[in-house]
mmCIF file with all atom_site columns, C-alpha atoms in Angstrom:
data_model
loop_
_atom_site.group_PDB
_atom_site.id
_atom_site.type_symbol
_atom_site.label_atom_id
_atom_site.label_alt_id
_atom_site.label_comp_id
_atom_site.label_asym_id
_atom_site.label_entity_id
_atom_site.label_seq_id
_atom_site.pdbx_PDB_ins_code
_atom_site.Cartn_x
_atom_site.Cartn_y
_atom_site.Cartn_z
_atom_site.occupancy
_atom_site.B_iso_or_equiv
_atom_site.pdbx_formal_charge
_atom_site.auth_seq_id
_atom_site.auth_comp_id
_atom_site.auth_asym_id
_atom_site.auth_atom_id
_atom_site.pdbx_PDB_model_num
ATOM 1   C CA . MET I 1 1   ? 278.849 -21.311 32.636 1.00 89.00 ? 1   MET I CA 1
ATOM 2   C CA . LYS I 1 2   ? 280.392 -24.630 31.413 1.00 90.00 ? 2   LYS I CA 1
ATOM 3   C CA . ILE I 1 3   ? 279.658 -26.152 27.884 1.00 87.00 ? 3   ILE I CA 1
ATOM 4   C CA . THR I 1 4   ? 280.116 -29.197 26.506 1.00 88.00 ? 4   THR I CA 1
ATOM 5   C CA . THR I 1 5   ? 279.246 -29.616 22.655 1.00 87.00 ? 5   THR I CA 1
ATOM 6   C CA . PRO I 1 6   ? 280.171 -31.265 19.393 1.00 86.00 ? 6   PRO I CA 1
ATOM 7   C CA . ILE I 1 7   ? 282.271 -29.078 17.360 1.00 87.00 ? 7   ILE I CA 1
ATOM 8   C CA . VAL I 1 8   ? 283.142 -31.325 14.257 1.00 83.00 ? 8   VAL I CA 1
ATOM 9   C CA . PRO I 1 9   ? 279.974 -33.502 13.793 1.00 75.00 ? 9   PRO I CA 1
ATOM 10  C CA . TYR I 1 10  ? 281.301 -36.528 11.620 1.00 79.00 ? 10  TYR I CA 1
ATOM 11  C CA . LEU I 1 11  ? 284.716 -37.884 11.380 1.00 88.00 ? 11  LEU I CA 1
ATOM 12  C CA . ASP I 1 12  ? 285.822 -40.120 8.373  1.00 90.00 ? 12  ASP I CA 1
ATOM 13  C CA . LYS I 1 13  ? 282.570 -39.009 6.708  1.00 89.00 ? 13  LYS I CA 1
ATOM 14  C CA . LEU I 1 14  ? 281.664 -36.560 3.875  1.00 87.00 ? 14  LEU I CA 1
ATOM 15  C CA . ASN I 1 15  ? 279.845 -33.636 5.588  1.00 80.00 ? 15  ASN I CA 1
ATOM 16  C CA . LEU I 1 16  ? 277.329 -31.007 4.602  1.00 78.00 ? 16  LEU I CA 1
ATOM 17  C CA . ASN I 1 17  ? 280.039 -28.682 3.544  1.00 79.00 ? 17  ASN I CA 1
ATOM 18  C CA . ASP I 1 18  ? 281.441 -31.422 1.330  1.00 86.00 ? 18  ASP I CA 1
ATOM 19  C CA . ARG I 1 19  ? 284.512 -32.022 3.509  1.00 88.00 ? 19  ARG I CA 1
ATOM 20  C CA . MET I 1 20  ? 285.930 -34.945 5.399  1.00 91.00 ? 20  MET I CA 1
ATOM 21  C CA . TYR I 1 21  ? 287.639 -34.558 8.692  1.00 91.00 ? 21  TYR I CA 1
ATOM 22  C CA . THR I 1 22  ? 289.676 -37.720 9.105  1.00 92.00 ? 22  THR I CA 1
ATOM 23  C CA . GLU I 1 23  ? 290.509 -39.175 12.387 1.00 91.00 ? 23  GLU I CA 1
ATOM 24  C CA . GLU I 1 24  ? 294.010 -38.350 11.579 1.00 90.00 ? 24  GLU I CA 1
ATOM 25  C CA . ALA I 1 25  ? 293.396 -34.666 11.016 1.00 90.00 ? 25  ALA I CA 1
ATOM 26  C CA . ILE I 1 26  ? 291.345 -34.515 14.387 1.00 91.00 ? 26  ILE I CA 1
ATOM 27  C CA . ASP I 1 27  ? 294.042 -36.244 16.267 1.00 91.00 ? 27  ASP I CA 1
ATOM 28  C CA . LYS I 1 28  ? 296.478 -33.617 14.946 1.00 87.00 ? 28  LYS I CA 1
ATOM 29  C CA . MET I 1 29  ? 294.036 -30.732 15.895 1.00 88.00 ? 29  MET I CA 1
ATOM 30  C CA . ILE I 1 30  ? 293.772 -32.241 19.519 1.00 91.00 ? 30  ILE I CA 1
ATOM 31  C CA . GLU I 1 31  ? 297.676 -32.622 19.786 1.00 89.00 ? 31  GLU I CA 1
ATOM 32  C CA . ASP I 1 32  ? 297.995 -29.213 18.518 1.00 86.00 ? 32  ASP I CA 1
ATOM 33  C CA . PHE I 1 33  ? 295.390 -27.777 21.097 1.00 88.00 ? 33  PHE I CA 1
ATOM 34  C CA . ASN I 1 34  ? 297.209 -30.032 23.748 1.00 88.00 ? 34  ASN I CA 1
ATOM 35  C CA . SER I 1 35  ? 300.761 -28.686 22.961 1.00 88.00 ? 35  SER I CA 1
ATOM 36  C CA . LYS I 1 36  ? 299.638 -24.989 23.335 1.00 82.00 ? 36  LYS I CA 1
ATOM 37  C CA . LYS I 1 37  ? 301.443 -23.397 26.383 1.00 81.00 ? 37  LYS I CA 1
ATOM 38  C CA . HIS I 1 38  ? 298.683 -20.630 26.785 1.00 83.00 ? 38  HIS I CA 1
ATOM 39  C CA . THR I 1 39  ? 294.995 -20.387 27.117 1.00 88.00 ? 39  THR I CA 1
ATOM 40  C CA . ILE I 1 40  ? 292.979 -20.574 24.051 1.00 90.00 ? 40  ILE I CA 1
ATOM 41  C CA . TYR I 1 41  ? 290.100 -17.948 23.884 1.00 92.00 ? 41  TYR I CA 1
ATOM 42  C CA . GLY I 1 42  ? 287.132 -17.864 21.557 1.00 92.00 ? 42  GLY I CA 1
ATOM 43  C CA . GLU I 1 43  ? 284.928 -15.199 20.135 1.00 92.00 ? 43  GLU I CA 1
ATOM 44  C CA . ILE I 1 44  ? 281.474 -14.882 18.668 1.00 90.00 ? 44  ILE I CA 1
ATOM 45  C CA . GLY I 1 45  ? 281.948 -15.496 14.770 1.00 84.00 ? 45  GLY I CA 1
ATOM 46  C CA . TYR I 1 46  ? 284.670 -17.098 12.769 1.00 76.00 ? 46  TYR I CA 1
ATOM 47  C CA . ASN I 1 47  ? 288.187 -15.921 13.071 1.00 65.00 ? 47  ASN I CA 1
ATOM 48  C CA . THR I 1 48  ? 291.182 -17.065 10.824 1.00 61.00 ? 48  THR I CA 1
ATOM 49  C CA . ASP I 1 49  ? 293.478 -14.416 12.423 1.00 66.00 ? 49  ASP I CA 1
ATOM 50  C CA . ASP I 1 50  ? 294.459 -13.515 15.765 1.00 72.00 ? 50  ASP I CA 1
ATOM 51  C CA . ILE I 1 51  ? 292.030 -13.734 18.676 1.00 77.00 ? 51  ILE I CA 1
ATOM 52  C CA . HIS I 1 52  ? 291.343 -10.170 20.042 1.00 78.00 ? 52  HIS I CA 1
ATOM 53  C CA . LEU I 1 53  ? 291.206 -9.774  23.829 1.00 82.00 ? 53  LEU I CA 1
ATOM 54  C CA . THR I 1 54  ? 288.501 -7.301  23.518 1.00 85.00 ? 54  THR I CA 1
ATOM 55  C CA . ASN I 1 55  ? 286.364 -9.801  21.864 1.00 87.00 ? 55  ASN I CA 1
ATOM 56  C CA . VAL I 1 56  ? 286.773 -12.890 23.795 1.00 93.00 ? 56  VAL I CA 1
ATOM 57  C CA . SER I 1 57  ? 283.585 -14.584 25.272 1.00 95.00 ? 57  SER I CA 1
ATOM 58  C CA . HIS I 1 58  ? 284.826 -18.009 26.180 1.00 96.00 ? 58  HIS I CA 1
ATOM 59  C CA . VAL I 1 59  ? 287.796 -20.228 26.710 1.00 96.00 ? 59  VAL I CA 1
ATOM 60  C CA . ILE I 1 60  ? 288.393 -23.671 25.440 1.00 95.00 ? 60  ILE I CA 1
ATOM 61  C CA . THR I 1 61  ? 289.436 -25.965 28.189 1.00 94.00 ? 61  THR I CA 1
ATOM 62  C CA . LYS I 1 62  ? 289.358 -29.404 26.443 1.00 93.00 ? 62  LYS I CA 1
ATOM 63  C CA . LEU I 1 63  ? 289.164 -31.239 23.041 1.00 93.00 ? 63  LEU I CA 1
ATOM 64  C CA . PHE I 1 64  ? 288.218 -34.883 22.856 1.00 93.00 ? 64  PHE I CA 1
ATOM 65  C CA . LYS I 1 65  ? 286.752 -37.444 20.508 1.00 92.00 ? 65  LYS I CA 1
ATOM 66  C CA . LYS I 1 66  ? 283.383 -39.063 21.489 1.00 91.00 ? 66  LYS I CA 1
ATOM 67  C CA . ASP I 1 67  ? 280.960 -40.952 19.343 1.00 87.00 ? 67  ASP I CA 1
ATOM 68  C CA . GLY I 1 68  ? 282.805 -40.199 16.044 1.00 86.00 ? 68  GLY I CA 1
ATOM 69  C CA . GLN I 1 69  ? 282.608 -36.475 16.755 1.00 89.00 ? 69  GLN I CA 1
ATOM 70  C CA . LEU I 1 70  ? 285.358 -33.935 18.179 1.00 92.00 ? 70  LEU I CA 1
ATOM 71  C CA . TRP I 1 71  ? 283.848 -32.235 21.121 1.00 92.00 ? 71  TRP I CA 1
ATOM 72  C CA . ALA I 1 72  ? 285.021 -29.343 23.289 1.00 93.00 ? 72  ALA I CA 1
ATOM 73  C CA . GLU I 1 73  ? 284.501 -28.136 26.814 1.00 94.00 ? 73  GLU I CA 1
ATOM 74  C CA . MET I 1 74  ? 284.490 -24.514 27.148 1.00 95.00 ? 74  MET I CA 1
ATOM 75  C CA . LYS I 1 75  ? 283.788 -22.016 29.910 1.00 96.00 ? 75  LYS I CA 1
ATOM 76  C CA . VAL I 1 76  ? 281.838 -18.675 29.231 1.00 96.00 ? 76  VAL I CA 1
ATOM 77  C CA . LEU I 1 77  ? 283.923 -15.913 30.542 1.00 96.00 ? 77  LEU I CA 1
ATOM 78  C CA . GLU I 1 78  ? 282.579 -12.799 32.487 1.00 95.00 ? 78  GLU I CA 1
ATOM 79  C CA . THR I 1 79  ? 283.161 -10.233 29.860 1.00 94.00 ? 79  THR I CA 1
ATOM 80  C CA . GLU I 1 80  ? 280.853 -8.083  27.552 1.00 95.00 ? 80  GLU I CA 1
ATOM 81  C CA . LYS I 1 81  ? 281.243 -10.565 24.801 1.00 95.00 ? 81  LYS I CA 1
ATOM 82  C CA . GLY I 1 82  ? 280.670 -13.642 27.317 1.00 96.00 ? 82  GLY I CA 1
ATOM 83  C CA . ARG I 1 83  ? 277.475 -12.051 28.443 1.00 96.00 ? 83  ARG I CA 1
ATOM 84  C CA . GLU I 1 84  ? 276.356 -11.635 24.936 1.00 95.00 ? 84  GLU I CA 1
ATOM 85  C CA . LEU I 1 85  ? 277.251 -15.237 24.381 1.00 95.00 ? 85  LEU I CA 1
ATOM 86  C CA . GLU I 1 86  ? 275.278 -16.219 27.561 1.00 95.00 ? 86  GLU I CA 1
ATOM 87  C CA . LYS I 1 87  ? 272.169 -14.325 25.901 1.00 95.00 ? 87  LYS I CA 1
ATOM 88  C CA . MET I 1 88  ? 272.685 -16.110 22.705 1.00 93.00 ? 88  MET I CA 1
ATOM 89  C CA . ILE I 1 89  ? 272.805 -19.598 24.344 1.00 93.00 ? 89  ILE I CA 1
ATOM 90  C CA . GLU I 1 90  ? 269.682 -19.099 26.580 1.00 93.00 ? 90  GLU I CA 1
ATOM 91  C CA . ALA I 1 91  ? 267.887 -18.003 23.219 1.00 93.00 ? 91  ALA I CA 1
ATOM 92  C CA . ASP I 1 92  ? 269.130 -21.020 21.485 1.00 90.00 ? 92  ASP I CA 1
ATOM 93  C CA . LEU I 1 93  ? 271.022 -18.987 18.946 1.00 91.00 ? 93  LEU I CA 1
ATOM 94  C CA . VAL I 1 94  ? 274.409 -20.399 18.913 1.00 91.00 ? 94  VAL I CA 1
ATOM 95  C CA . LYS I 1 95  ? 276.464 -23.343 17.759 1.00 89.00 ? 95  LYS I CA 1
ATOM 96  C CA . PHE I 1 96  ? 280.329 -24.029 18.223 1.00 91.00 ? 96  PHE I CA 1
ATOM 97  C CA . ARG I 1 97  ? 282.753 -24.921 15.270 1.00 87.00 ? 97  ARG I CA 1
ATOM 98  C CA . THR I 1 98  ? 286.434 -25.017 14.839 1.00 86.00 ? 98  THR I CA 1
ATOM 99  C CA . SER I 1 99  ? 288.573 -22.361 13.249 1.00 85.00 ? 99  SER I CA 1
ATOM 100 C CA . CYS I 1 100 ? 291.501 -23.590 11.790 1.00 84.00 ? 100 CYS I CA 1
ATOM 101 C CA . ILE I 1 101 ? 293.826 -22.989 8.874  1.00 86.00 ? 101 ILE I CA 1
ATOM 102 C CA . GLY I 1 102 ? 294.334 -25.795 6.541  1.00 88.00 ? 102 GLY I CA 1
ATOM 103 C CA . THR I 1 103 ? 293.667 -27.132 2.999  1.00 92.00 ? 103 THR I CA 1
ATOM 104 C CA . ILE I 1 104 ? 290.977 -29.243 1.422  1.00 93.00 ? 104 ILE I CA 1
ATOM 105 C CA . ASN I 1 105 ? 292.366 -31.732 -0.608 1.00 95.00 ? 105 ASN I CA 1
ATOM 106 C CA . GLU I 1 106 ? 291.321 -33.209 -4.141 1.00 95.00 ? 106 GLU I CA 1
ATOM 107 C CA . ASP I 1 107 ? 289.507 -36.076 -2.130 1.00 95.00 ? 107 ASP I CA 1
ATOM 108 C CA . LYS I 1 108 ? 287.644 -33.717 -0.033 1.00 94.00 ? 108 LYS I CA 1
ATOM 109 C CA . THR I 1 109 ? 289.759 -34.415 3.162  1.00 94.00 ? 109 THR I CA 1
ATOM 110 C CA . VAL I 1 110 ? 290.697 -31.544 5.323  1.00 92.00 ? 110 VAL I CA 1
ATOM 111 C CA . SER I 1 111 ? 294.446 -31.119 6.228  1.00 91.00 ? 111 SER I CA 1
ATOM 112 C CA . ILE I 1 112 ? 294.770 -29.093 9.305  1.00 87.00 ? 112 ILE I CA 1
ATOM 113 C CA . GLU I 1 113 ? 298.051 -26.824 9.549  1.00 86.00 ? 113 GLU I CA 1
ATOM 114 C CA . LYS I 1 114 ? 296.975 -25.025 12.519 1.00 83.00 ? 114 LYS I CA 1
ATOM 115 C CA . PHE I 1 115 ? 294.152 -25.048 15.186 1.00 83.00 ? 115 PHE I CA 1
ATOM 116 C CA . ILE I 1 116 ? 292.957 -21.314 16.094 1.00 85.00 ? 116 ILE I CA 1
ATOM 117 C CA . THR I 1 117 ? 290.041 -21.707 18.379 1.00 88.00 ? 117 THR I CA 1
ATOM 118 C CA . VAL I 1 118 ? 286.573 -23.042 18.804 1.00 91.00 ? 118 VAL I CA 1
ATOM 119 C CA . ALA I 1 119 ? 284.056 -20.105 17.456 1.00 90.00 ? 119 ALA I CA 1
ATOM 120 C CA . ALA I 1 120 ? 280.564 -19.338 18.570 1.00 92.00 ? 120 ALA I CA 1
ATOM 121 C CA . ILE I 1 121 ? 278.656 -18.880 15.615 1.00 89.00 ? 121 ILE I CA 1
ATOM 122 C CA . ASP I 1 122 ? 274.843 -18.151 14.655 1.00 85.00 ? 122 ASP I CA 1
ATOM 123 C CA . LYS I 1 123 ? 273.252 -21.333 14.173 1.00 82.00 ? 123 LYS I CA 1
ATOM 124 C CA . SER I 1 124 ? 271.082 -20.351 11.475 1.00 77.00 ? 124 SER I CA 1
ATOM 125 C CA . THR I 1 125 ? 274.275 -20.184 9.379  1.00 70.00 ? 125 THR I CA 1
ATOM 126 C CA . ASP I 1 126 ? 275.469 -23.541 10.599 1.00 57.00 ? 126 ASP I CA 1
ATOM 127 C CA . ALA I 1 127 ? 275.166 -26.502 7.996  1.00 54.00 ? 127 ALA I CA 1
ATOM 128 C CA . PHE I 1 128 ? 274.535 -28.914 11.011 1.00 51.00 ? 128 PHE I CA 1
ATOM 129 C CA . GLU I 1 129 ? 271.618 -27.359 12.697 1.00 49.00 ? 129 GLU I CA 1
ATOM 130 C CA . ASP I 1 130 ? 270.028 -30.432 13.539 1.00 48.00 ? 130 ASP I CA 1
ATOM 131 C CA . LEU I 1 131 ? 273.231 -32.003 15.470 1.00 49.00 ? 131 LEU I CA 1
ATOM 132 C CA . GLU I 1 132 ? 272.871 -32.754 19.091 1.00 47.00 ? 132 GLU I CA 1
ATOM 133 C CA . THR I 1 133 ? 272.804 -29.167 21.016 1.00 48.00 ? 133 THR I CA 1
ATOM 134 C CA . LEU I 1 134 ? 274.752 -27.740 23.912 1.00 47.00 ? 134 LEU I CA 1
ATOM 135 C CA . THR I 1 135 ? 274.929 -29.429 27.375 1.00 49.00 ? 135 THR I CA 1
ATOM 136 C CA . PHE I 1 136 ? 275.627 -27.279 30.569 1.00 47.00 ? 136 PHE I CA 1
ATOM 137 C CA . ASP I 1 137 ? 277.222 -27.919 33.795 1.00 48.00 ? 137 ASP I CA 1
#
């Protein structure tokens, strides 16, 4: 299953988490993603550490900007966690968000130091629940 979805809802605007992802920060995130020489895997739930292969559910294939948002293309894997993710998607229980290391500056802008992955999270815990949902190919 291929998924295309927004992962950072608003660029250059204060979001519901009281943070602002600038165009510059997003460009750095895309550049960091594109510079990686290895596959970027994702898990269910946030992870600010290493990705554990026993927990991978999807692979991130592309990051891009569209309509003032950061989007991702991903593929759900044929793993135990991938099957769990497919069930969550079918039940409309999941959203995808970035997992990065960085800082929140005094002006509430986010500085990205390292892009880690795109995490699949329980949408009931997502501050952007009303955001456009997933599309599939």
